[in-house]
Tab-separated table of C-alpha atoms in Angstrom:
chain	number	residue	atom	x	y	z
Y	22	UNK	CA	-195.801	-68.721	-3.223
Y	23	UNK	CA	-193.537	-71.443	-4.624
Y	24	UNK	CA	-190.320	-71.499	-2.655
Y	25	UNK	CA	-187.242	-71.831	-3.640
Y	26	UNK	CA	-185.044	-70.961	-1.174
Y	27	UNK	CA	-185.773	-74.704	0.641
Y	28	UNK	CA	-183.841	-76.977	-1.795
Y	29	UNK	CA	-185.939	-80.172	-1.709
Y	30	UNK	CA	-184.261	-83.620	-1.595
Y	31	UNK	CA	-183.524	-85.537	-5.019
Y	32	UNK	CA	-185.422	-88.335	-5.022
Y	33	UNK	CA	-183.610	-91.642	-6.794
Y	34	UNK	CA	-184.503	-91.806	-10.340
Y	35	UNK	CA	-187.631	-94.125	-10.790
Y	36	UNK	CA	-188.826	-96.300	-13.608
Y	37	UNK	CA	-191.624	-94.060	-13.528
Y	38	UNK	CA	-189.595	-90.805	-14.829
Y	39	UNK	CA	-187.528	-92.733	-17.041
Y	40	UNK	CA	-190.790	-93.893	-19.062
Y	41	UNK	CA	-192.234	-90.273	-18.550
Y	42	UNK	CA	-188.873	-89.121	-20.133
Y	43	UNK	CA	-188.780	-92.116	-23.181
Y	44	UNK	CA	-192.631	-90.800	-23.954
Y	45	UNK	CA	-191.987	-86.990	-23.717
Y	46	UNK	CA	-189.041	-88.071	-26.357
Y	47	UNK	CA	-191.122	-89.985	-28.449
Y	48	UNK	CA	-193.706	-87.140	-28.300
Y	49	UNK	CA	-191.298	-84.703	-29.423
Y	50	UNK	CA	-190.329	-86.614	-32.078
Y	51	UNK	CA	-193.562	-87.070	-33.452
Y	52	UNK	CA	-193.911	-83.899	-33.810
Y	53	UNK	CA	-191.136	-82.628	-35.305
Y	54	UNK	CA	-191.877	-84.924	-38.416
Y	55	UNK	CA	-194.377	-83.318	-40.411
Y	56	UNK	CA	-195.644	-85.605	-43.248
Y	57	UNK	CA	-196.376	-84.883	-46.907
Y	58	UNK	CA	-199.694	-84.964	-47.203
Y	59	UNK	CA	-202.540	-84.755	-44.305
Y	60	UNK	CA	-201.188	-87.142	-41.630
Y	61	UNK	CA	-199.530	-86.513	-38.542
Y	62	UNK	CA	-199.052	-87.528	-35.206
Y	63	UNK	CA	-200.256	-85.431	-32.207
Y	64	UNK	CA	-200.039	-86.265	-28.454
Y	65	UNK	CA	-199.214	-89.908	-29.279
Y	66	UNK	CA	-202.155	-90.535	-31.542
Y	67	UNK	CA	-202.184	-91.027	-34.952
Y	68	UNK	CA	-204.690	-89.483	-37.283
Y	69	UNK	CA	-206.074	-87.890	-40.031
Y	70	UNK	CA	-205.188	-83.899	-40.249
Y	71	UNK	CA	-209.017	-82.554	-39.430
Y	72	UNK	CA	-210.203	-81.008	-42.739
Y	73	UNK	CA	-211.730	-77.674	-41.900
Y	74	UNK	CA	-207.647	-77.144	-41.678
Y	75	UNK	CA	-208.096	-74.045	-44.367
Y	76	UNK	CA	-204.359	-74.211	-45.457
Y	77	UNK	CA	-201.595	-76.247	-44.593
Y	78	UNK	CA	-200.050	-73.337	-42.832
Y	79	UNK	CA	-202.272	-73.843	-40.249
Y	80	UNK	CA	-201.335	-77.073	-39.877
Y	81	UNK	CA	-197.764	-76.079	-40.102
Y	82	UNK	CA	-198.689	-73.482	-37.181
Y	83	UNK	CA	-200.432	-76.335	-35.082
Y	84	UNK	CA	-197.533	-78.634	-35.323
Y	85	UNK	CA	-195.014	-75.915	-33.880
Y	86	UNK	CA	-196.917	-74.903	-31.154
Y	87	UNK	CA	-197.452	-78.573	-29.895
Y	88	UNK	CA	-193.638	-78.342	-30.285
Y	89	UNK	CA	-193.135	-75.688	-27.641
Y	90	UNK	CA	-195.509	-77.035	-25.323
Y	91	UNK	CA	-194.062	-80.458	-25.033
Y	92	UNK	CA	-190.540	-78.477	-25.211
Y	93	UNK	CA	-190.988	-76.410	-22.152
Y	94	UNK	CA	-190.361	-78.938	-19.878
Y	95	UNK	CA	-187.151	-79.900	-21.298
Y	96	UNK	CA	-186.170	-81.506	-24.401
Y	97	UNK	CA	-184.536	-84.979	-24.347
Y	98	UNK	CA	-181.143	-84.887	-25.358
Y	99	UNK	CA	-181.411	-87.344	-29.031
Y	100	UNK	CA	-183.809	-84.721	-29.990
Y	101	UNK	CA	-182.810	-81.322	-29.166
Y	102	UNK	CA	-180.521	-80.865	-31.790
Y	103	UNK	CA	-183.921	-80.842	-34.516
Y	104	UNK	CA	-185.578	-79.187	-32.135
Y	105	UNK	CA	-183.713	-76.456	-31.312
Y	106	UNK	CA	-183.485	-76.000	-34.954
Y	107	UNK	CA	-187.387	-75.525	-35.395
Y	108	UNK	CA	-188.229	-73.695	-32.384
Y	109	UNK	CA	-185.657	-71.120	-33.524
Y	110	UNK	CA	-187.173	-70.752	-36.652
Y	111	UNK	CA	-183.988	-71.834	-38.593
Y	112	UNK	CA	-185.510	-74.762	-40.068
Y	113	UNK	CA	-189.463	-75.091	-41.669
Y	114	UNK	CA	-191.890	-77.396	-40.142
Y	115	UNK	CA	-192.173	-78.898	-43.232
Y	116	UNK	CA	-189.642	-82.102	-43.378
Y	117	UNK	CA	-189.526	-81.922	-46.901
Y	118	UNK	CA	-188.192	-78.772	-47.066
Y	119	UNK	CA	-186.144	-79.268	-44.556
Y	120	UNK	CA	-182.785	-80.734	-46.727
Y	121	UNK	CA	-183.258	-77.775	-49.405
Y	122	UNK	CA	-183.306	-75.238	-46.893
Y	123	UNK	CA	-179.801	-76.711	-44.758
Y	124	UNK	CA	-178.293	-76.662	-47.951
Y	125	UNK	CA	-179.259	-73.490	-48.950
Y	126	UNK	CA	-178.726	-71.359	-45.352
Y	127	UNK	CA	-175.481	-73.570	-45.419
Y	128	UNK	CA	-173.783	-72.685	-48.623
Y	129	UNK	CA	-174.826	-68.744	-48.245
Y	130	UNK	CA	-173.194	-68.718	-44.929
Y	131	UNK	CA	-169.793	-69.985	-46.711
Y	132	UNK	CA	-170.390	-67.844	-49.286
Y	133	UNK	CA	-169.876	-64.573	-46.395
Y	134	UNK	CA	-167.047	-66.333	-44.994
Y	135	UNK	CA	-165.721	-66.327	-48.529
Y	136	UNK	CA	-166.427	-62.667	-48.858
Y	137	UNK	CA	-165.944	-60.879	-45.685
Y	138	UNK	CA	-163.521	-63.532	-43.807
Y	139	UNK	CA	-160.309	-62.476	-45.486
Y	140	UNK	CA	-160.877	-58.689	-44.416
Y	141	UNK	CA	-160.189	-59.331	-40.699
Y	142	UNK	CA	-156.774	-57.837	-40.912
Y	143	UNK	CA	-157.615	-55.144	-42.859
Y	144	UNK	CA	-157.810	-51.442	-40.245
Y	145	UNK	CA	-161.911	-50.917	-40.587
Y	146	UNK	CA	-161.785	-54.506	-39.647
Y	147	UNK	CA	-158.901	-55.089	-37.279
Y	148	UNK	CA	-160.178	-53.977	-33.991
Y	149	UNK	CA	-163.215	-56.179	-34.338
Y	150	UNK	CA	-161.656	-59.536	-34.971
Y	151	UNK	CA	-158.547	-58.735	-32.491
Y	152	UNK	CA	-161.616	-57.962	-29.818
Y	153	UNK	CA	-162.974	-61.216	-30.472
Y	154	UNK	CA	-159.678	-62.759	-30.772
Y	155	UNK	CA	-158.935	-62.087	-26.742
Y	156	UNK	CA	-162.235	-62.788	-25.854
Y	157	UNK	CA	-162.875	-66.384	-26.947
Y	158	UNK	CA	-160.114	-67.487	-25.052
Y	159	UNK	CA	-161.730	-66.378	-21.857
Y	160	UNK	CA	-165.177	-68.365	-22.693
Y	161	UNK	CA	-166.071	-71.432	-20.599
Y	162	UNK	CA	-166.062	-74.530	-20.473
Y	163	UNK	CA	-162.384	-74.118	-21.272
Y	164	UNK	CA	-162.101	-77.827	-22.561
Y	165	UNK	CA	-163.798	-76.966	-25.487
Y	166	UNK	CA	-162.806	-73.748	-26.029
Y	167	UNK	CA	-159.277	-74.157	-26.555
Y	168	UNK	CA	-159.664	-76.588	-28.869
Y	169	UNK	CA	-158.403	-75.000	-32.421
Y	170	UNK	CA	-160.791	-76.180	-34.234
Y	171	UNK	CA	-163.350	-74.957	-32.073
Y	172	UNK	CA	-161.586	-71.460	-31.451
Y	173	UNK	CA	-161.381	-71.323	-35.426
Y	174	UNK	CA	-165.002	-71.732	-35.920
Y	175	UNK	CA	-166.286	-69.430	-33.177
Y	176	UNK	CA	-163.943	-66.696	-34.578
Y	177	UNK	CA	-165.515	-66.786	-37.922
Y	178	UNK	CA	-168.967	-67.340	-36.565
Y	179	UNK	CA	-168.584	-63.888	-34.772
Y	180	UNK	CA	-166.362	-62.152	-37.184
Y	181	UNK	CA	-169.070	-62.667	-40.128
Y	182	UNK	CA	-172.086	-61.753	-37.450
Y	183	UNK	CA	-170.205	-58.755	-36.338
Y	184	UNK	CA	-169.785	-57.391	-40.174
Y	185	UNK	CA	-173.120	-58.170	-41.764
Y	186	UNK	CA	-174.320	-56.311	-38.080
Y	187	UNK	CA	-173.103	-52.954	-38.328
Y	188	UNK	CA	-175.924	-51.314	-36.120
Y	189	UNK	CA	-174.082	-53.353	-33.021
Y	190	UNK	CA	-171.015	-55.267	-34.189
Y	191	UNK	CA	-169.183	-57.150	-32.148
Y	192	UNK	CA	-169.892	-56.482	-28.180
Y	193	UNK	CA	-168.150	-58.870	-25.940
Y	194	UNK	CA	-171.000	-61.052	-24.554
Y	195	UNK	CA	-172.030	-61.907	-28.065
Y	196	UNK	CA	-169.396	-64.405	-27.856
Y	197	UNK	CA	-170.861	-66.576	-25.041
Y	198	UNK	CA	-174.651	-67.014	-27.042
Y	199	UNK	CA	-172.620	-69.115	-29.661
Y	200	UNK	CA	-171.650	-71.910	-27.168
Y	201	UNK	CA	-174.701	-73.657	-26.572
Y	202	UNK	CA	-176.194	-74.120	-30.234
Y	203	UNK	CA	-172.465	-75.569	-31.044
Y	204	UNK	CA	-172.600	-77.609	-27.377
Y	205	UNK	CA	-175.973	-78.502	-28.783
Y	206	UNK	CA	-175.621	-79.319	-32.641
Y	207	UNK	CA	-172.176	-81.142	-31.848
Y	208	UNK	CA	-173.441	-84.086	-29.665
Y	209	UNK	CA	-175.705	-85.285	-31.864
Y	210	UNK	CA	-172.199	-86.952	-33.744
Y	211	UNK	CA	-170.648	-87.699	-30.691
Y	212	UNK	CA	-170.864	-89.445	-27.157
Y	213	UNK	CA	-170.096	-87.179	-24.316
Y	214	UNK	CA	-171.278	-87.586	-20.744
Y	215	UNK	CA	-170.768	-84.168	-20.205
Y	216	UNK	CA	-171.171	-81.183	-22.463
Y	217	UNK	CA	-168.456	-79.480	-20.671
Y	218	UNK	CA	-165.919	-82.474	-21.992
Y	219	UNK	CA	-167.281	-82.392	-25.630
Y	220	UNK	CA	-164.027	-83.338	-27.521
Y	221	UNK	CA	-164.386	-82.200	-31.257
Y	222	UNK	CA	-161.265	-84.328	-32.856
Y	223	UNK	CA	-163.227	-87.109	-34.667
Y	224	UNK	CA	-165.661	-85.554	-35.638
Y	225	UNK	CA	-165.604	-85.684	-39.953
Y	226	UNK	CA	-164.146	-81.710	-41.370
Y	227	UNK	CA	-167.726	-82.252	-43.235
Y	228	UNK	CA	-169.547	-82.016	-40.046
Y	229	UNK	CA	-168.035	-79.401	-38.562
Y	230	UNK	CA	-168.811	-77.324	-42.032
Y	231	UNK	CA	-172.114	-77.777	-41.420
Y	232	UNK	CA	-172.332	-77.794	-37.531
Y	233	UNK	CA	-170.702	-74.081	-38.228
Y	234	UNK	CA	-173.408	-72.878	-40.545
Y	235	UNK	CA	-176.121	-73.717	-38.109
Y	236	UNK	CA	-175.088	-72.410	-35.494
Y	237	UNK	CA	-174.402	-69.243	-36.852
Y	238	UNK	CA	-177.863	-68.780	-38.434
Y	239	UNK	CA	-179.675	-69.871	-35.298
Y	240	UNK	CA	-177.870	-67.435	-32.599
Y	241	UNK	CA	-178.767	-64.757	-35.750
Y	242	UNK	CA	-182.300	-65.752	-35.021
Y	243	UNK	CA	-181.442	-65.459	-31.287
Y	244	UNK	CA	-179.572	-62.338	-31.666
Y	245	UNK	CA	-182.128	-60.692	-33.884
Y	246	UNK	CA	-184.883	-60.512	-30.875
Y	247	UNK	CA	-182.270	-59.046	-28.376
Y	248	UNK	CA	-180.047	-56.845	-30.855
Y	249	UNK	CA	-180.970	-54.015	-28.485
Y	250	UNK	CA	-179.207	-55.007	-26.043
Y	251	UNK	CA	-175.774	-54.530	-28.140
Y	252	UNK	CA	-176.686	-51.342	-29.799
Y	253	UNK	CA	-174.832	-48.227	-28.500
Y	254	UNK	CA	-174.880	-48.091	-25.037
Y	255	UNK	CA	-176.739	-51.296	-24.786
Y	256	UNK	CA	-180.267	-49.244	-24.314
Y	257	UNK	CA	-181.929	-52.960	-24.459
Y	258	UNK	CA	-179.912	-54.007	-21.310
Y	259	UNK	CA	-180.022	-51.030	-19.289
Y	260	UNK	CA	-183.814	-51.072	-19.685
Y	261	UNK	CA	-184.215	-54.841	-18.535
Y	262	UNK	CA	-182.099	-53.660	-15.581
Y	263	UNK	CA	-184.245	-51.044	-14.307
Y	264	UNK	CA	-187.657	-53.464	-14.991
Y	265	UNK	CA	-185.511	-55.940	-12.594
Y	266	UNK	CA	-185.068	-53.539	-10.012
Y	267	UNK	CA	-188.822	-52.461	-9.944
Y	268	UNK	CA	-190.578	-56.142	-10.379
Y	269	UNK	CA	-188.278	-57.209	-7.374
Y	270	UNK	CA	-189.453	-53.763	-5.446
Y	271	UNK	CA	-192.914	-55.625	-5.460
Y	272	UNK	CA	-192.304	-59.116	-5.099
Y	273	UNK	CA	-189.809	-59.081	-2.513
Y	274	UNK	CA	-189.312	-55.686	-0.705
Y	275	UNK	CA	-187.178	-56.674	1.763
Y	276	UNK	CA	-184.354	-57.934	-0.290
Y	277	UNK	CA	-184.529	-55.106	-2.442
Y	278	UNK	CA	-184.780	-52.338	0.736
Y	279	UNK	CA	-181.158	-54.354	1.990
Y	280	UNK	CA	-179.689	-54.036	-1.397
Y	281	UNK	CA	-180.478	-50.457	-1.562
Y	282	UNK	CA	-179.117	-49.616	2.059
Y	283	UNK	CA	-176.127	-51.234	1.782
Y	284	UNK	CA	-175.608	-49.307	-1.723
Y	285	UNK	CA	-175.459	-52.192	-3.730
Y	286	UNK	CA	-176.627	-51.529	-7.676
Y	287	UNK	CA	-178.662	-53.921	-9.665
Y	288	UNK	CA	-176.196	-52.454	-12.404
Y	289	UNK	CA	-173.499	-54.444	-10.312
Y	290	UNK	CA	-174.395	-57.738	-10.523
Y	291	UNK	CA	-177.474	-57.648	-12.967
Y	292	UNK	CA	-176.327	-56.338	-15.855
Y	293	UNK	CA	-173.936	-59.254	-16.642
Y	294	UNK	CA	-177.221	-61.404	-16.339
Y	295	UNK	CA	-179.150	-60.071	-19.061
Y	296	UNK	CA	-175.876	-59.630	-21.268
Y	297	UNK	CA	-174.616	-63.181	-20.863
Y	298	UNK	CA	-178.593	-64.199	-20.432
Y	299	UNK	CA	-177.091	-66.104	-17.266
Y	300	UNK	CA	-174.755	-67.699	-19.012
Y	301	UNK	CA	-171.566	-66.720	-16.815
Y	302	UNK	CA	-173.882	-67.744	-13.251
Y	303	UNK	CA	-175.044	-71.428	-14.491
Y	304	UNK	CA	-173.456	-74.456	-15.379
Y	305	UNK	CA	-173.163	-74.838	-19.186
Y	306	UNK	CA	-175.523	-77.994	-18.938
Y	307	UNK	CA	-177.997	-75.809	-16.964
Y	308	UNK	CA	-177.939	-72.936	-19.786
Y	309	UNK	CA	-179.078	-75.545	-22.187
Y	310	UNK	CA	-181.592	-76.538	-20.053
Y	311	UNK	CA	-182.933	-73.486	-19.555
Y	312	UNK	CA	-182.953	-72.742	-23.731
Y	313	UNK	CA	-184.791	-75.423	-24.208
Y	314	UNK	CA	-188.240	-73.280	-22.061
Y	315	UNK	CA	-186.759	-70.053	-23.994
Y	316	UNK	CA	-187.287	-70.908	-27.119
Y	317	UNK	CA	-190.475	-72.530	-26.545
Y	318	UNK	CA	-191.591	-69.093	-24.591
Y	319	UNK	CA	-192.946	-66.187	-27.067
Y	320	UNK	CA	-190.342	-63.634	-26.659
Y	321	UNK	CA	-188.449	-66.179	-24.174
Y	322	UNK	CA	-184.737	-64.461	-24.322
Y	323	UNK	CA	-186.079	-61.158	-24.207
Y	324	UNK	CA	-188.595	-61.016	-22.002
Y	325	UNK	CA	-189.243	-64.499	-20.158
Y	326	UNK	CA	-185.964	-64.273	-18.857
Y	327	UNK	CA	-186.643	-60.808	-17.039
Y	328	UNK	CA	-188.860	-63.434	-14.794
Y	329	UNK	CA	-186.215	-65.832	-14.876
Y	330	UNK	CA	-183.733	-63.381	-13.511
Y	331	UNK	CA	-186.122	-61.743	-10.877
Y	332	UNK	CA	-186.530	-65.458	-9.465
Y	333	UNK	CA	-183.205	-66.143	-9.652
Y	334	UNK	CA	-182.214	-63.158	-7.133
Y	335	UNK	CA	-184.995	-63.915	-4.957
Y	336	UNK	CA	-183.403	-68.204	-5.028
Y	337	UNK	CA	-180.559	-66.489	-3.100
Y	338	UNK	CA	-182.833	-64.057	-0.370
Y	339	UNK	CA	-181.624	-65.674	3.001
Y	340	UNK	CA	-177.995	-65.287	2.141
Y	341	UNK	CA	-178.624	-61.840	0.921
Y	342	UNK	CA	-180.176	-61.037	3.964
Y	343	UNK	CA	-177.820	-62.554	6.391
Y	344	UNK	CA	-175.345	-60.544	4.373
Y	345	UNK	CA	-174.187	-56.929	5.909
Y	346	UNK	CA	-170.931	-55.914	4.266
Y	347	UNK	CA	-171.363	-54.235	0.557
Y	348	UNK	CA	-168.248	-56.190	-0.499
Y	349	UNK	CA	-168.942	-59.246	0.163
Y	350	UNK	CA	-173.278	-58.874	-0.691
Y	351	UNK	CA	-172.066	-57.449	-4.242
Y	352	UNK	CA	-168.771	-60.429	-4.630
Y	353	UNK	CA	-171.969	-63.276	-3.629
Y	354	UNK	CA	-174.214	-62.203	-6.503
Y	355	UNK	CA	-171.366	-61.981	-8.851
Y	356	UNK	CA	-170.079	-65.351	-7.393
Y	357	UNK	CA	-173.250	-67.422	-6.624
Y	358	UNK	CA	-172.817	-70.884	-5.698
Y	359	UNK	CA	-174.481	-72.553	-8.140
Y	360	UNK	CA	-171.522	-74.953	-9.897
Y	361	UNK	CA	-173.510	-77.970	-8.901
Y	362	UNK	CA	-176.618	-77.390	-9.956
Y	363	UNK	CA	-178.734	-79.401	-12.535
Y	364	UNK	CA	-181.886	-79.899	-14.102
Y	365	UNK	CA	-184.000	-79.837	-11.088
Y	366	UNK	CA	-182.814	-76.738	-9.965
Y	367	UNK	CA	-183.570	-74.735	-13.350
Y	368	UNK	CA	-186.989	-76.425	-13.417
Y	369	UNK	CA	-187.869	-74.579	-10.195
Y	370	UNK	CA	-186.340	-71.489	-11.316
Y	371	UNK	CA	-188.592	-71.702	-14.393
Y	372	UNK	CA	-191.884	-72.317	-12.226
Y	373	UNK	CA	-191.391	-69.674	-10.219
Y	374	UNK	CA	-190.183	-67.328	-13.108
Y	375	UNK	CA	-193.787	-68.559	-14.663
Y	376	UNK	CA	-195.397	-68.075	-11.304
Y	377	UNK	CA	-194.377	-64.480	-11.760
Y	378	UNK	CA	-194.744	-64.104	-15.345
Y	379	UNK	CA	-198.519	-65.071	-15.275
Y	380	UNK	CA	-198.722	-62.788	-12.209
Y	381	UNK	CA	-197.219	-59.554	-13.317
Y	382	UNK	CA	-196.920	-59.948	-17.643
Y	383	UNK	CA	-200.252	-58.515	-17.671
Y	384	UNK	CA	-200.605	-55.900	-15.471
Y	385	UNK	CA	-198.008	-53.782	-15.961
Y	386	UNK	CA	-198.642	-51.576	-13.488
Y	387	UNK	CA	-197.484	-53.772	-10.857
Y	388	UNK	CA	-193.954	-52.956	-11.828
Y	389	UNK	CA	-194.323	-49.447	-9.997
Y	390	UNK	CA	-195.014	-48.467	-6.539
């Protein structure tokens, strides 16, 4: 089994990783240009597009699929922003459709801000954007958030997904899956050490138009695989609960037997996990991290992360264990200590959440005594 519970010592950054890092970046951009005609570049070779290609959809479907795979690892920072954008499926592979299609998604998504926007205030409205009026100030990291121009955008970003969603509107949790594509699509105009510190003031009114519009259309693709988790009663997330609670019945039965005799609900702590997708347990800069293997995983957000979550409780099984009281076991895994974590960290989570993927996806089965 691959242990996590041991955190391993960080070894000083070599030249080796950095020039593993600078080729993974140059591999990713490679292939996120797709060329006109029958060239591209694939695993740092170039060549001729093999012709038994029937249509240039497959090729199209070949060049996104090298994309996730050098994209699970991590995607360097200078590129994420393009990538993120094509792994969601906001953007086409092909780069010369690429500028038609920004415009396009771009000016229809300030054509509903021009059409619904000014209805906030009105009664069938009023409850929805007040909701979402409290709740953005209570988002994270609060540097950002309380910038005005940032609290502006993410009101009309969820105020126009709410309305154009009737089947779910606006659930609070919705809120926090807008923060990392803006996080995301904002630093490629900026310099910020941190994405917790991203300050927003110089960047052109232009930019932020546009940096708006994309990040509303890709947490719509986002939101459009998981929308059944903010349906009525949230049938999506009570479901992923109760597959939690069995897949960590079989792959670690003690921690699950101490959770159950000291009364403790996976309801408690877990359902907050798959409503936030971890968001609220992680460091911002670990969330983005950990996007970057979701949206390279099929069904990554919906269903990799019930692995991602079952290895994430098991991370913490010696201080669950060691724990007695039902208080303080259930104020732990609503509190877990986890502020200075980085990339290492949620690259271990992922193996082990792909450890168990590959050994229970397929066998469903295994989920039940």
């Amino acid at each position: 089994m691959f242990l996590l519970t041991e955190k391993s010592k960080k070894p000083a950054v070599s030249r080796n990783l950095l020039m593993e890092t600078q080729y993974r970046r140059w591999r990713l951009e490679a292939a996120i240009v797709c060329c006109r005609c029958c060239f591209t570049v694939d695993a740092g070779v170039l060549g001729r597009l093999p012709c038994h290609l029937a249509t240039l959809n497959s090729f199209f479907h070949c060049i996104n699929e090298e994309l996730r795979k050098l994209s699970w690892s991590g995607i360097p920072k200078p590129v994420r922003p393009m990538t993120w954008k094509l792994l969601s499926g906001y953007l086409p592979a092909n780069v010369d459709r690429r500028p038609a299609t920004l415009q396009r998604k771009q000016k229809e998504y300030f054509a509903f801000i021009e059409h619904y926007y000014d209805s906030r205030n009105d009664e069938v409205h009023q409850d929805t954007y007040r909701q979402i009026h409290i709740d953005i100030p209570r988002m994270s990291p609060e540097a950002l958030i309380l910038q005005p121009k940032v609290t502006e955008i993410f009101e009309r970003i969820l105020f126009i997904w709410a309305i154009r969603h009737p089947a779910s509107g606006y659930v609070q949790g919705i809120n926090d899956l807008v923060t990392p594509f803006f996080v995301v699509f904002i630093c490629e105009y900026i310099e910020a050490e941190e994405v917790d510190t991203v300050d927003v003031s110089g960047v052109p009114a232009e930019v932020l138009r546009n940096i708006e519009a994309d990040t509303y259309w890709c947490m719509s693709k986002l939101l459009d695989g998981i929308q059944d988790n903010y349906t009525f009663a949230q049938p999506g997330i009570q479901m992923k609960v109760k597959m939690l609670e069995e897949l960590v019945s079989r792959i670690d039965e003690q921690v699950h037997r101490h959770l159950d005799q000291h009364e403790v609900r996976y309801l408690q702590f877990a359902f907050r996990w798959m409503n936030n997708l971890l968001m609220r347990e992680v460091p911002l800069r670990c969330t983005i991290r950990l996007w970057d293997t979701y949206q390279s995983e099929p069904e990554g957000f919906s269903h990799f992360h019930l692995y991602v979550c079952a290895a994430f409780l098991v991370r913490w099984r010696k201080e669950i264990l060691e724990e007695k009281d039902f208080q303080e076991l259930l104020l732990f895994l609503q509190n877990l200590p986890t502020a200075h974590w980085d990339d290492e960290d949620i690259s271990l989570l992922l193996a082990e959440a792909y450890r168990l993927k590959f050994a229970f996806a397929d066998a469903p089965n295994h989920y039940k005594k």
